[in-house]
Tab-separated table of C-alpha atoms and ligand atoms in Angstrom:
chain	number	residue	atom	x	y	z
A	940	MET	CA	104.312	104.606	40.654
A	941	THR	CA	106.485	101.824	39.280
A	942	ALA	CA	104.877	98.565	38.188
A	943	LEU	CA	105.367	95.452	40.283
A	944	GLU	CA	106.619	92.838	37.841
A	945	ALA	CA	106.401	89.043	38.020
A	946	THR	CA	109.271	87.491	39.949
A	947	VAL	CA	108.892	84.057	38.378
A	948	PRO	CA	107.794	82.930	34.910
A	949	LEU	CA	104.675	80.743	34.663
A	950	GLU	CA	106.765	77.876	33.185
A	951	GLU	CA	108.988	77.816	36.273
A	952	ALA	CA	106.100	78.228	38.747
A	953	ARG	CA	104.323	75.174	37.383
A	954	ASP	CA	107.386	72.904	37.736
A	955	ALA	CA	107.606	73.472	41.495
A	956	LEU	CA	105.656	71.981	44.408
A	957	TRP	CA	104.815	75.032	46.538
A	958	ASP	CA	104.256	75.059	50.277
A	959	VAL	CA	101.547	77.682	49.825
A	960	VAL	CA	99.853	79.318	46.862
A	961	VAL	CA	97.992	82.498	47.819
A	962	VAL	CA	95.435	83.647	45.262
A	963	GLY	CA	94.615	87.369	45.329
A	964	ALA	CA	97.084	90.164	46.085
A	965	GLY	CA	94.649	92.436	47.931
A	966	PRO	CA	95.374	93.349	51.573
A	967	ALA	CA	94.412	89.867	52.837
A	968	GLY	CA	96.425	87.844	50.316
A	969	SER	CA	99.536	90.022	50.204
A	970	LEU	CA	99.819	90.200	53.972
A	971	ALA	CA	99.281	86.425	54.333
A	972	ALA	CA	101.908	85.789	51.617
A	973	ARG	CA	104.359	88.089	53.397
A	974	GLU	CA	103.835	86.484	56.807
A	975	LEU	CA	104.146	82.960	55.399
A	976	ALA	CA	107.258	83.833	53.370
A	977	ARG	CA	108.826	85.227	56.543
A	978	HIS	CA	108.618	81.661	57.906
A	979	SER	CA	110.886	80.533	55.054
A	980	LEU	CA	108.099	78.725	53.191
A	981	SER	CA	107.963	78.635	49.410
A	982	VAL	CA	105.047	80.962	48.676
A	983	LEU	CA	103.534	81.862	45.317
A	984	LEU	CA	101.264	84.935	45.237
A	985	VAL	CA	99.006	85.009	42.176
A	986	ASP	CA	96.732	87.812	40.959
A	987	ARG	CA	94.762	88.200	37.763
A	988	SER	CA	95.525	91.939	37.590
A	989	SER	CA	98.702	93.791	36.858
A	990	PHE	CA	99.954	96.057	39.656
A	991	PRO	CA	99.281	98.870	40.394
A	992	ARG	CA	95.617	97.975	39.949
A	993	LYS	CA	92.430	99.837	40.825
A	994	LYS	CA	89.967	98.451	43.346
A	995	LEU	CA	86.546	99.796	44.181
A	996	CYS	CA	86.855	100.935	47.807
A	997	GLY	CA	86.235	103.913	50.091
A	998	CYS	CA	90.053	104.025	50.524
A	999	CYS	CA	89.799	104.855	54.245
A	1000	LEU	CA	92.133	103.001	56.582
A	1001	ASN	CA	90.770	102.940	60.111
A	1002	ARG	CA	92.723	102.471	63.342
A	1003	ALA	CA	92.029	98.722	63.408
A	1004	SER	CA	93.694	98.390	59.954
A	1005	LEU	CA	96.687	100.374	61.151
A	1006	SER	CA	96.926	98.278	64.335
A	1007	ALA	CA	97.005	95.110	62.220
A	1008	LEU	CA	99.843	96.568	60.147
A	1009	GLU	CA	101.683	97.691	63.299
A	1010	LYS	CA	101.461	94.170	64.682
A	1011	VAL	CA	103.641	92.866	61.839
A	1012	GLY	CA	106.053	95.813	61.746
A	1013	LEU	CA	104.344	97.682	58.898
A	1014	GLY	CA	102.848	100.466	61.006
A	1015	ASP	CA	104.435	103.145	58.823
A	1016	LEU	CA	103.561	101.562	55.455
A	1017	ALA	CA	100.521	103.742	54.693
A	1018	ILE	CA	102.160	107.016	55.752
A	1019	ARG	CA	105.373	106.315	53.878
A	1020	SER	CA	103.212	105.496	50.821
A	1021	GLY	CA	101.710	108.989	50.994
A	1022	ALA	CA	98.455	108.408	52.963
A	1023	ARG	CA	96.640	111.566	54.102
A	1024	PRO	CA	95.095	112.012	57.567
A	1025	ILE	CA	91.320	112.174	57.976
A	1026	ARG	CA	90.238	114.258	60.930
A	1027	GLU	CA	86.480	113.903	60.754
A	1028	LEU	CA	83.576	112.142	59.138
A	1029	ARG	CA	80.767	114.416	57.935
A	1030	MET	CA	77.602	112.349	57.618
A	1031	ILE	CA	74.491	113.677	55.901
A	1032	VAL	CA	71.219	111.848	56.384
A	1033	LYS	CA	67.951	113.359	55.153
A	1034	GLY	CA	69.622	116.736	54.742
A	1035	ARG	CA	70.956	116.853	58.295
A	1036	ALA	CA	74.738	116.850	58.790
A	1037	SER	CA	76.549	115.333	61.775
A	1038	LEU	CA	80.269	115.450	62.470
A	1039	PHE	CA	82.187	112.526	63.917
A	1040	PRO	CA	85.834	113.195	64.803
A	1041	GLN	CA	88.347	110.356	64.434
A	1042	ALA	CA	85.888	107.923	62.847
A	1043	THR	CA	88.677	106.773	60.541
A	1044	ASP	CA	92.376	107.568	60.197
A	1045	LEU	CA	93.921	107.803	56.737
A	1046	SER	CA	93.023	107.917	53.045
A	1047	LEU	CA	95.166	106.160	50.478
A	1048	SER	CA	94.359	104.952	46.976
A	1049	ARG	CA	94.161	101.213	46.561
A	1050	GLU	CA	96.537	101.397	43.584
A	1051	VAL	CA	99.241	102.615	45.965
A	1052	PHE	CA	98.302	100.672	49.110
A	1053	ASP	CA	97.858	97.262	47.504
A	1054	THR	CA	101.028	97.598	45.406
A	1055	ALA	CA	103.001	98.545	48.525
A	1056	LEU	CA	101.689	95.479	50.365
A	1057	ALA	CA	102.399	93.132	47.441
A	1058	ARG	CA	105.912	94.603	47.298
A	1059	GLU	CA	106.325	93.748	51.004
A	1060	ALA	CA	105.328	90.151	50.228
A	1061	VAL	CA	107.946	89.986	47.477
A	1062	GLY	CA	110.498	91.615	49.800
A	1063	ALA	CA	109.868	88.844	52.334
A	1064	GLY	CA	110.585	86.181	49.704
A	1065	ALA	CA	107.210	85.359	48.135
A	1066	GLU	CA	107.211	84.838	44.360
A	1067	PHE	CA	104.685	86.997	42.513
A	1068	LEU	CA	102.688	86.152	39.399
A	1069	PRO	CA	100.473	89.064	38.296
A	1070	GLN	CA	98.137	88.989	35.266
A	1071	THR	CA	97.479	85.343	36.048
A	1072	HIS	CA	94.001	83.938	36.617
A	1073	ALA	CA	93.796	80.969	39.010
A	1074	SER	CA	91.150	78.313	39.354
A	1075	LEU	CA	91.223	75.579	42.014
A	1076	ASP	CA	90.758	71.961	40.897
A	1077	PRO	CA	88.614	69.753	43.137
A	1078	GLY	CA	90.821	67.445	45.223
A	1079	THR	CA	91.262	65.521	48.453
A	1080	GLY	CA	94.874	64.304	48.154
A	1081	PRO	CA	98.117	65.410	49.849
A	1082	THR	CA	98.470	68.352	47.447
A	1083	ARG	CA	96.029	70.675	45.666
A	1084	SER	CA	96.329	71.795	42.086
A	1085	LEU	CA	95.402	75.098	40.520
A	1086	ARG	CA	95.029	75.967	36.880
A	1087	LEU	CA	96.781	79.181	35.988
A	1088	ARG	CA	96.016	81.179	32.859
A	1089	GLN	CA	98.131	84.041	31.525
A	1090	GLY	CA	96.476	85.156	28.303
A	1091	GLU	CA	96.928	82.251	25.903
A	1092	ARG	CA	99.406	80.459	28.171
A	1093	GLU	CA	98.198	77.927	30.704
A	1094	GLY	CA	99.721	75.693	33.355
A	1095	THR	CA	98.891	73.722	36.493
A	1096	VAL	CA	100.698	74.293	39.786
A	1097	ARG	CA	100.718	71.979	42.774
A	1098	THR	CA	100.766	73.174	46.346
A	1099	ARG	CA	100.432	71.740	49.832
A	1100	ILE	CA	98.128	74.556	50.977
A	1101	VAL	CA	95.940	77.076	49.159
A	1102	VAL	CA	95.043	80.420	50.704
A	1103	ALA	CA	92.021	81.881	48.910
A	1104	ALA	CA	92.027	85.702	48.989
A	1105	ASP	CA	90.380	86.440	45.655
A	1106	GLY	CA	87.857	88.891	47.119
A	1107	LEU	CA	84.234	89.599	46.205
A	1108	GLY	CA	84.544	89.287	42.449
A	1109	GLY	CA	86.805	86.212	42.489
A	1110	ASP	CA	85.940	82.847	40.983
A	1111	LEU	CA	88.832	80.754	42.302
A	1112	LEU	CA	86.502	78.401	44.230
A	1113	ARG	CA	83.886	77.966	41.522
A	1114	ARG	CA	84.352	74.188	41.516
A	1115	GLU	CA	84.982	73.706	45.261
A	1116	THR	CA	82.144	71.861	46.991
A	1117	GLY	CA	81.193	73.310	50.368
A	1118	SER	CA	82.424	76.791	49.410
A	1119	GLU	CA	79.240	78.027	47.801
A	1120	ILE	CA	78.500	81.710	48.345
A	1121	ARG	CA	75.455	82.749	50.390
A	1122	ILE	CA	74.247	86.203	49.423
A	1123	GLY	CA	72.643	88.341	52.151
A	1124	LYS	CA	68.956	89.155	51.695
A	1125	ARG	CA	68.442	92.480	49.865
A	1126	SER	CA	72.206	92.862	49.543
A	1127	ARG	CA	73.362	96.096	48.004
A	1128	ILE	CA	75.846	96.305	45.153
A	1129	GLY	CA	79.067	98.325	45.068
A	1130	ALA	CA	79.738	101.228	42.708
A	1131	GLY	CA	82.543	103.723	42.520
A	1132	VAL	CA	84.623	106.143	40.541
A	1133	ILE	CA	87.676	108.363	41.039
A	1134	VAL	CA	87.140	111.974	39.987
A	1135	GLN	CA	90.138	113.975	38.712
A	1136	THR	CA	88.732	117.446	39.445
A	1137	ALA	CA	86.055	118.121	42.063
A	1138	PRO	CA	84.776	121.205	43.933
A	1139	ALA	CA	87.102	122.476	46.692
A	1140	TYR	CA	84.244	121.915	49.182
A	1141	TYR	CA	85.337	118.249	49.292
A	1142	SER	CA	88.450	119.143	51.213
A	1143	GLU	CA	91.321	117.003	52.377
A	1144	GLY	CA	90.998	115.792	55.961
A	1145	THR	CA	87.232	115.220	55.838
A	1146	ALA	CA	85.467	112.049	54.751
A	1147	PHE	CA	81.919	112.732	53.508
A	1148	MET	CA	79.162	110.161	53.831
A	1149	VAL	CA	75.700	110.594	52.315
A	1150	SER	CA	72.917	108.178	53.141
A	1151	ALA	CA	69.441	108.255	51.600
A	1152	GLN	CA	66.741	106.086	50.083
A	1153	GLY	CA	68.491	103.800	47.623
A	1154	GLY	CA	71.909	103.640	49.249
A	1155	TYR	CA	74.865	105.542	50.617
A	1156	MET	CA	78.209	106.754	49.388
A	1157	GLY	CA	81.497	108.023	50.757
A	1158	LEU	CA	83.703	110.721	49.264
A	1159	VAL	CA	87.305	111.358	50.258
A	1160	ARG	CA	90.378	113.082	48.820
A	1161	LEU	CA	93.241	110.749	47.965
A	1162	GLU	CA	96.971	111.381	48.329
A	1163	ASP	CA	97.128	112.959	44.845
A	1164	ASN	CA	94.046	115.157	45.396
A	1165	ARG	CA	91.714	113.036	43.234
A	1166	LEU	CA	88.289	112.523	44.829
A	1167	ASN	CA	87.418	108.901	45.531
A	1168	ILE	CA	83.721	108.005	45.525
A	1169	ALA	CA	82.523	104.590	46.691
A	1170	ALA	CA	78.915	103.563	47.184
A	1171	ALA	CA	76.605	100.766	48.225
A	1172	PHE	CA	73.405	101.051	46.215
A	1173	ASP	CA	70.170	99.111	45.908
A	1174	PRO	CA	70.365	97.443	42.484
A	1175	GLU	CA	66.727	98.379	41.625
A	1176	GLU	CA	67.417	102.019	42.490
A	1177	VAL	CA	70.455	102.059	40.176
A	1178	LYS	CA	68.251	100.747	37.354
A	1179	ARG	CA	65.454	103.211	38.119
A	1180	SER	CA	67.932	106.129	38.161
A	1181	GLY	CA	69.475	105.186	34.824
A	1182	GLY	CA	72.864	104.195	36.266
A	1183	ALA	CA	75.098	104.534	39.338
A	1184	GLY	CA	76.336	108.002	38.301
A	1185	HIS	CA	72.802	109.396	38.069
A	1186	LEU	CA	71.908	107.943	41.458
A	1187	ALA	CA	75.087	109.453	42.955
A	1188	GLN	CA	74.174	112.864	41.526
A	1189	ARG	CA	70.704	112.597	43.082
A	1190	LEU	CA	72.143	111.691	46.493
A	1191	LEU	CA	74.473	114.717	46.411
A	1192	ARG	CA	71.606	117.001	45.379
A	1193	GLU	CA	69.295	115.721	48.144
A	1194	ALA	CA	72.090	116.103	50.700
A	1195	GLY	CA	72.643	119.712	49.608
A	1196	LEU	CA	76.268	118.992	48.633
A	1197	PRO	CA	78.007	120.623	45.639
A	1198	SER	CA	77.434	118.717	42.411
A	1199	ILE	CA	80.375	117.249	40.538
A	1200	ASP	CA	80.627	118.054	36.827
A	1201	GLY	CA	80.033	115.113	34.519
A	1202	LEU	CA	79.607	112.638	37.387
A	1203	ALA	CA	76.969	110.568	35.617
A	1204	ALA	CA	79.017	110.259	32.452
A	1205	LEU	CA	82.141	108.921	34.187
A	1206	ASN	CA	83.167	105.311	33.897
A	1207	TRP	CA	81.768	103.828	37.135
A	1208	SER	CA	82.994	100.437	38.254
A	1209	GLY	CA	80.745	97.942	40.012
A	1210	LYS	CA	80.864	95.037	42.437
A	1211	PRO	CA	78.329	92.228	42.846
A	1212	ALA	CA	76.097	91.782	45.908
A	1213	LEU	CA	78.211	92.969	48.820
A	1214	THR	CA	76.851	91.125	51.864
A	1215	ARG	CA	77.843	87.494	51.595
A	1216	SER	CA	79.333	84.549	53.430
A	1217	ARG	CA	80.368	80.950	52.854
A	1218	HIS	CA	79.389	77.831	54.716
A	1219	SER	CA	82.970	77.629	56.089
A	1220	PRO	CA	86.165	79.667	55.717
A	1221	ALA	CA	88.183	76.458	55.263
A	1222	GLY	CA	88.282	73.269	53.215
A	1223	HIS	CA	90.678	70.485	52.333
A	1224	ARG	CA	94.159	72.068	52.457
A	1225	LEU	CA	92.343	75.339	51.868
A	1226	PHE	CA	91.994	78.494	53.992
A	1227	LEU	CA	89.728	81.414	53.073
A	1228	ILE	CA	90.588	84.945	54.188
A	1229	GLY	CA	89.440	88.540	53.569
A	1230	ASP	CA	86.317	89.196	51.510
A	1231	THR	CA	86.495	85.659	50.098
A	1232	ALA	CA	85.514	84.270	53.507
A	1233	SER	CA	82.730	86.773	54.236
A	1234	TYR	CA	81.852	90.419	53.823
A	1235	VAL	CA	79.203	92.858	54.999
A	1236	GLU	CA	78.359	96.161	53.274
A	1237	PRO	CA	81.087	98.766	53.710
A	1238	PHE	CA	79.276	101.391	55.833
A	1239	THR	CA	81.565	101.105	58.867
A	1240	GLY	CA	84.670	101.042	56.637
A	1241	GLU	CA	86.181	97.959	58.261
A	1242	GLY	CA	86.769	95.667	55.257
A	1243	MET	CA	90.505	96.254	55.042
A	1244	ALA	CA	90.888	95.748	58.813
A	1245	TRP	CA	89.103	92.384	58.512
A	1246	ALA	CA	91.207	91.476	55.462
A	1247	LEU	CA	94.553	92.434	57.020
A	1248	THR	CA	93.721	90.776	60.338
A	1249	SER	CA	92.651	87.535	58.678
A	1250	GLY	CA	95.820	87.571	56.546
A	1251	ILE	CA	97.896	87.646	59.726
A	1252	ALA	CA	95.693	85.352	61.818
A	1253	VAL	CA	95.685	82.519	59.274
A	1254	THR	CA	99.494	82.136	59.401
A	1255	PRO	CA	99.779	79.805	62.448
A	1256	PHE	CA	96.973	77.618	61.068
A	1257	VAL	CA	98.765	77.221	57.729
A	1258	LEU	CA	102.043	76.473	59.506
A	1259	ARG	CA	100.371	73.761	61.586
A	1260	ALA	CA	98.598	72.286	58.581
A	1261	LEU	CA	101.961	72.029	56.804
A	1262	ARG	CA	103.577	70.416	59.843
A	1263	GLU	CA	100.811	68.072	60.976
A	1264	GLY	CA	98.651	67.540	57.876
A	1265	PRO	CA	95.210	69.129	57.667
A	1266	SER	CA	93.314	67.037	60.361
A	1267	GLU	CA	91.127	69.332	62.536
A	1268	ILE	CA	92.923	72.536	61.606
A	1269	PRO	CA	90.345	73.827	59.088
A	1270	GLU	CA	87.608	73.551	61.755
A	1271	GLU	CA	89.854	75.392	64.199
A	1272	TRP	CA	90.355	78.175	61.636
A	1273	SER	CA	86.561	78.383	61.213
A	1274	ARG	CA	86.148	78.836	64.957
A	1275	ARG	CA	88.937	81.425	65.149
A	1276	TYR	CA	87.464	83.270	62.180
A	1277	SER	CA	84.033	83.555	63.876
A	1278	GLN	CA	85.677	84.680	67.132
A	1279	LEU	CA	87.542	87.443	65.320
A	1280	PHE	CA	84.838	88.744	63.011
A	1281	GLY	CA	81.422	87.271	63.975
A	1282	LYS	CA	80.324	90.004	66.392
A	1283	ARG	CA	81.813	92.850	64.334
A	1284	GLN	CA	80.083	91.695	61.170
A	1285	THR	CA	76.764	91.307	63.021
A	1286	ILE	CA	76.996	94.888	64.316
A	1287	CYS	CA	77.878	96.157	60.844
A	1288	ARG	CA	74.919	94.210	59.390
A	1289	LEU	CA	72.530	95.742	61.973
A	1290	ILE	CA	73.761	99.260	61.178
A	1291	THR	CA	73.304	98.749	57.449
A	1292	GLN	CA	69.764	97.459	58.049
A	1293	MET	CA	68.980	100.579	60.059
A	1294	LEU	CA	70.313	102.732	57.199
A	1295	ARG	CA	67.645	101.325	54.934
A	1296	ARG	CA	65.202	103.402	56.959
A	1297	PRO	CA	66.371	107.013	56.535
A	1298	LEU	CA	63.854	108.290	59.092
A	1299	LEU	CA	65.105	105.850	61.716
A	1300	SER	CA	68.718	106.768	60.822
A	1301	ARG	CA	67.851	110.419	61.299
A	1302	ILE	CA	66.337	109.673	64.731
A	1303	VAL	CA	69.468	107.725	65.705
A	1304	LEU	CA	71.634	110.678	64.604
A	1305	ASP	CA	69.457	112.989	66.738
A	1306	VAL	CA	69.960	110.695	69.733
A	1307	PHE	CA	73.696	110.655	68.974
A	1308	SER	CA	73.799	114.455	69.046
A	1309	PHE	CA	72.145	114.475	72.499
A	1310	ILE	CA	74.327	111.688	73.869
A	1311	PRO	CA	77.742	112.024	72.158
A	1312	ALA	CA	79.107	109.194	74.308
A	1313	LEU	CA	77.087	106.765	72.140
A	1314	PRO	CA	78.747	107.475	68.759
A	1315	ARG	CA	82.104	107.766	70.541
A	1316	ALA	CA	81.673	104.248	71.955
A	1317	LEU	CA	80.674	102.861	68.551
A	1318	ILE	CA	83.624	104.527	66.807
A	1319	LYS	CA	85.947	103.245	69.519
A	1320	TYR	CA	84.650	99.704	69.047
A	1321	VAL	CA	84.980	99.755	65.249
A	1322	ASN	CA	88.528	101.135	65.475
A	1323	ALA	CA	89.769	98.863	68.262
A	1324	PRO	CA	92.492	96.361	67.323
A	1325	ILE	CA	90.823	93.083	66.354
A	1326	GLY	CA	91.477	89.995	68.450
A	1327	GLN	CA	93.586	91.583	71.180
B	61	FAD	C1	81.981	100.370	47.928
B	61	FAD	C2	83.023	99.849	48.884
B	61	FAD	C3	83.643	100.725	49.779
B	61	FAD	C4	84.585	100.252	50.687
B	61	FAD	N1	85.215	101.126	51.524
B	61	FAD	C5	86.116	100.657	52.421
B	61	FAD	C6	86.840	101.581	53.257
B	61	FAD	O1	86.710	102.791	53.169
B	61	FAD	N2	87.690	101.057	54.182
B	61	FAD	C7	87.888	99.716	54.314
B	61	FAD	O2	88.665	99.285	55.174
B	61	FAD	N3	87.268	98.831	53.480
B	61	FAD	C8	86.404	99.272	52.546
B	61	FAD	N4	85.807	98.398	51.673
B	61	FAD	C9	86.129	96.984	51.774
B	61	FAD	C10	87.477	96.623	51.166
B	61	FAD	O3	87.572	97.173	49.883
B	61	FAD	C11	87.610	95.106	51.100
B	61	FAD	O4	87.120	94.538	52.281
B	61	FAD	C12	89.065	94.686	50.901
B	61	FAD	O5	89.548	95.122	49.667
B	61	FAD	C13	89.174	93.165	50.964
B	61	FAD	O6	90.479	92.779	50.669
B	61	FAD	P1	90.771	91.341	50.075
B	61	FAD	O7	92.252	91.215	50.067
B	61	FAD	O8	89.964	90.316	50.775
B	61	FAD	O9	90.194	91.348	48.577
B	61	FAD	P2	90.506	92.344	47.330
B	61	FAD	O10	91.114	93.594	47.794
B	61	FAD	O11	89.228	92.383	46.590
B	61	FAD	O12	91.590	91.522	46.497
B	61	FAD	C14	91.253	90.367	45.775
B	61	FAD	C15	92.282	90.173	44.670
B	61	FAD	O13	92.065	88.893	44.061
B	61	FAD	C16	92.292	88.994	42.670
B	61	FAD	N5	91.561	87.875	42.044
B	61	FAD	C17	90.222	87.665	42.035
B	61	FAD	N6	89.942	86.488	41.437
B	61	FAD	C18	91.127	85.944	41.064
B	61	FAD	C19	91.472	84.747	40.394
B	61	FAD	N7	90.556	83.828	40.070
B	61	FAD	N8	92.779	84.514	40.128
B	61	FAD	C20	93.730	85.420	40.495
B	61	FAD	N9	93.444	86.576	41.142
B	61	FAD	C21	92.166	86.829	41.437
B	61	FAD	C22	91.771	90.374	42.306
B	61	FAD	O14	92.396	90.865	41.129
B	61	FAD	C23	92.173	91.202	43.540
B	61	FAD	O15	93.418	91.830	43.382
B	61	FAD	C24	84.898	98.861	50.723
B	61	FAD	C25	84.284	97.978	49.821
B	61	FAD	C26	83.378	98.467	48.893
B	61	FAD	C27	82.760	97.504	47.913
């Protein structure tokens, strides 16, 4: 995969007054940058990583994600990037396996997916600054300023609007009052690894999900046959087990799944507390999208759908803020944001709370096997296009 290079040098970026600076080139930020650039705005997309970059994720794109992409003419992006179909989800709770057809649609590594989306943003006219860390200065004036750091080099850029899409681990808004993060009670942490060689049992076309005391994890083959593992674990359980890899091994063993050689010794990546929100997804000349605005544990695999949808939905609000000045628009974005994601995130939160009780989860799975219409309805809801 070819690298996506910067399209503008830092020195030039800091001399301009931008219409919009988007921070974070994940699904939310890249799609927002693309949509805004398509309206002939001057858009700067900044990311601290170089692309392709890895991102801890289950790498499953559900139907709602694909519908969001279709809405903006990118319906074929995942497939043309090499995504593989997923026919079924095999869930194992307390040793009992259940099969759910069409729970999610495609698997694609985040290196490939996110680079393809960032490339679309550049193709639409956005300028791209990778390997650049951004930090928002406090401000209430007609423009906002951001400090950019590229290794030893530094600069300040000015923009009329900031779109914050720096995700769970981002620190863009560290000094922004009113944007403090609220962490969900007993929030789990993220952990993941990509395995080069894994037993053939973990076959293409099936997503595996194991849930037990201490957390859950998903396993899926990627487009290049590597096995992606992504988990939400209780932090105390990770400590007790001697690390995420050891806990993952235990979960596989308890589920009766084939063990993966050297799993504990691999270089696992982590994410801070997963369930979180902010007081508001907007501020002065500032719009928050994707995980930056709010996130709930990944069990239902909807994060990318929320991120992509918010990246599209924010566009008219940014356009109006540029035309009319900020006025009431941030509050309107807050309301729209809750309309789009409030109910979905509540349902996801309830499911993840249920999962903390493996016996209850097992009972629910038993009920599901007697009344298959119930899981079908839930899967249909999770996969339905958002906001239509
Ligand atoms: C364990 C786990 C499993 C998951 N599984 C799935 C799944 O199967 N399906 C699904 O749909 N979702 C899943 N998700 C959720 C999904 O990964 C996220 O919801 C999605 O990536 C959010 O996209 P985003 O654009 O908001 O943020 P991100 O994809 O996190 O992008 C944020 C970007 O901002 C950049 N950045 C951060 N700070 C700065 C800064 N200060 N300056 C410049 N750049 C910065 C980062 O480098 C990064 O590129 C999972 C999440 C976890 C943790």
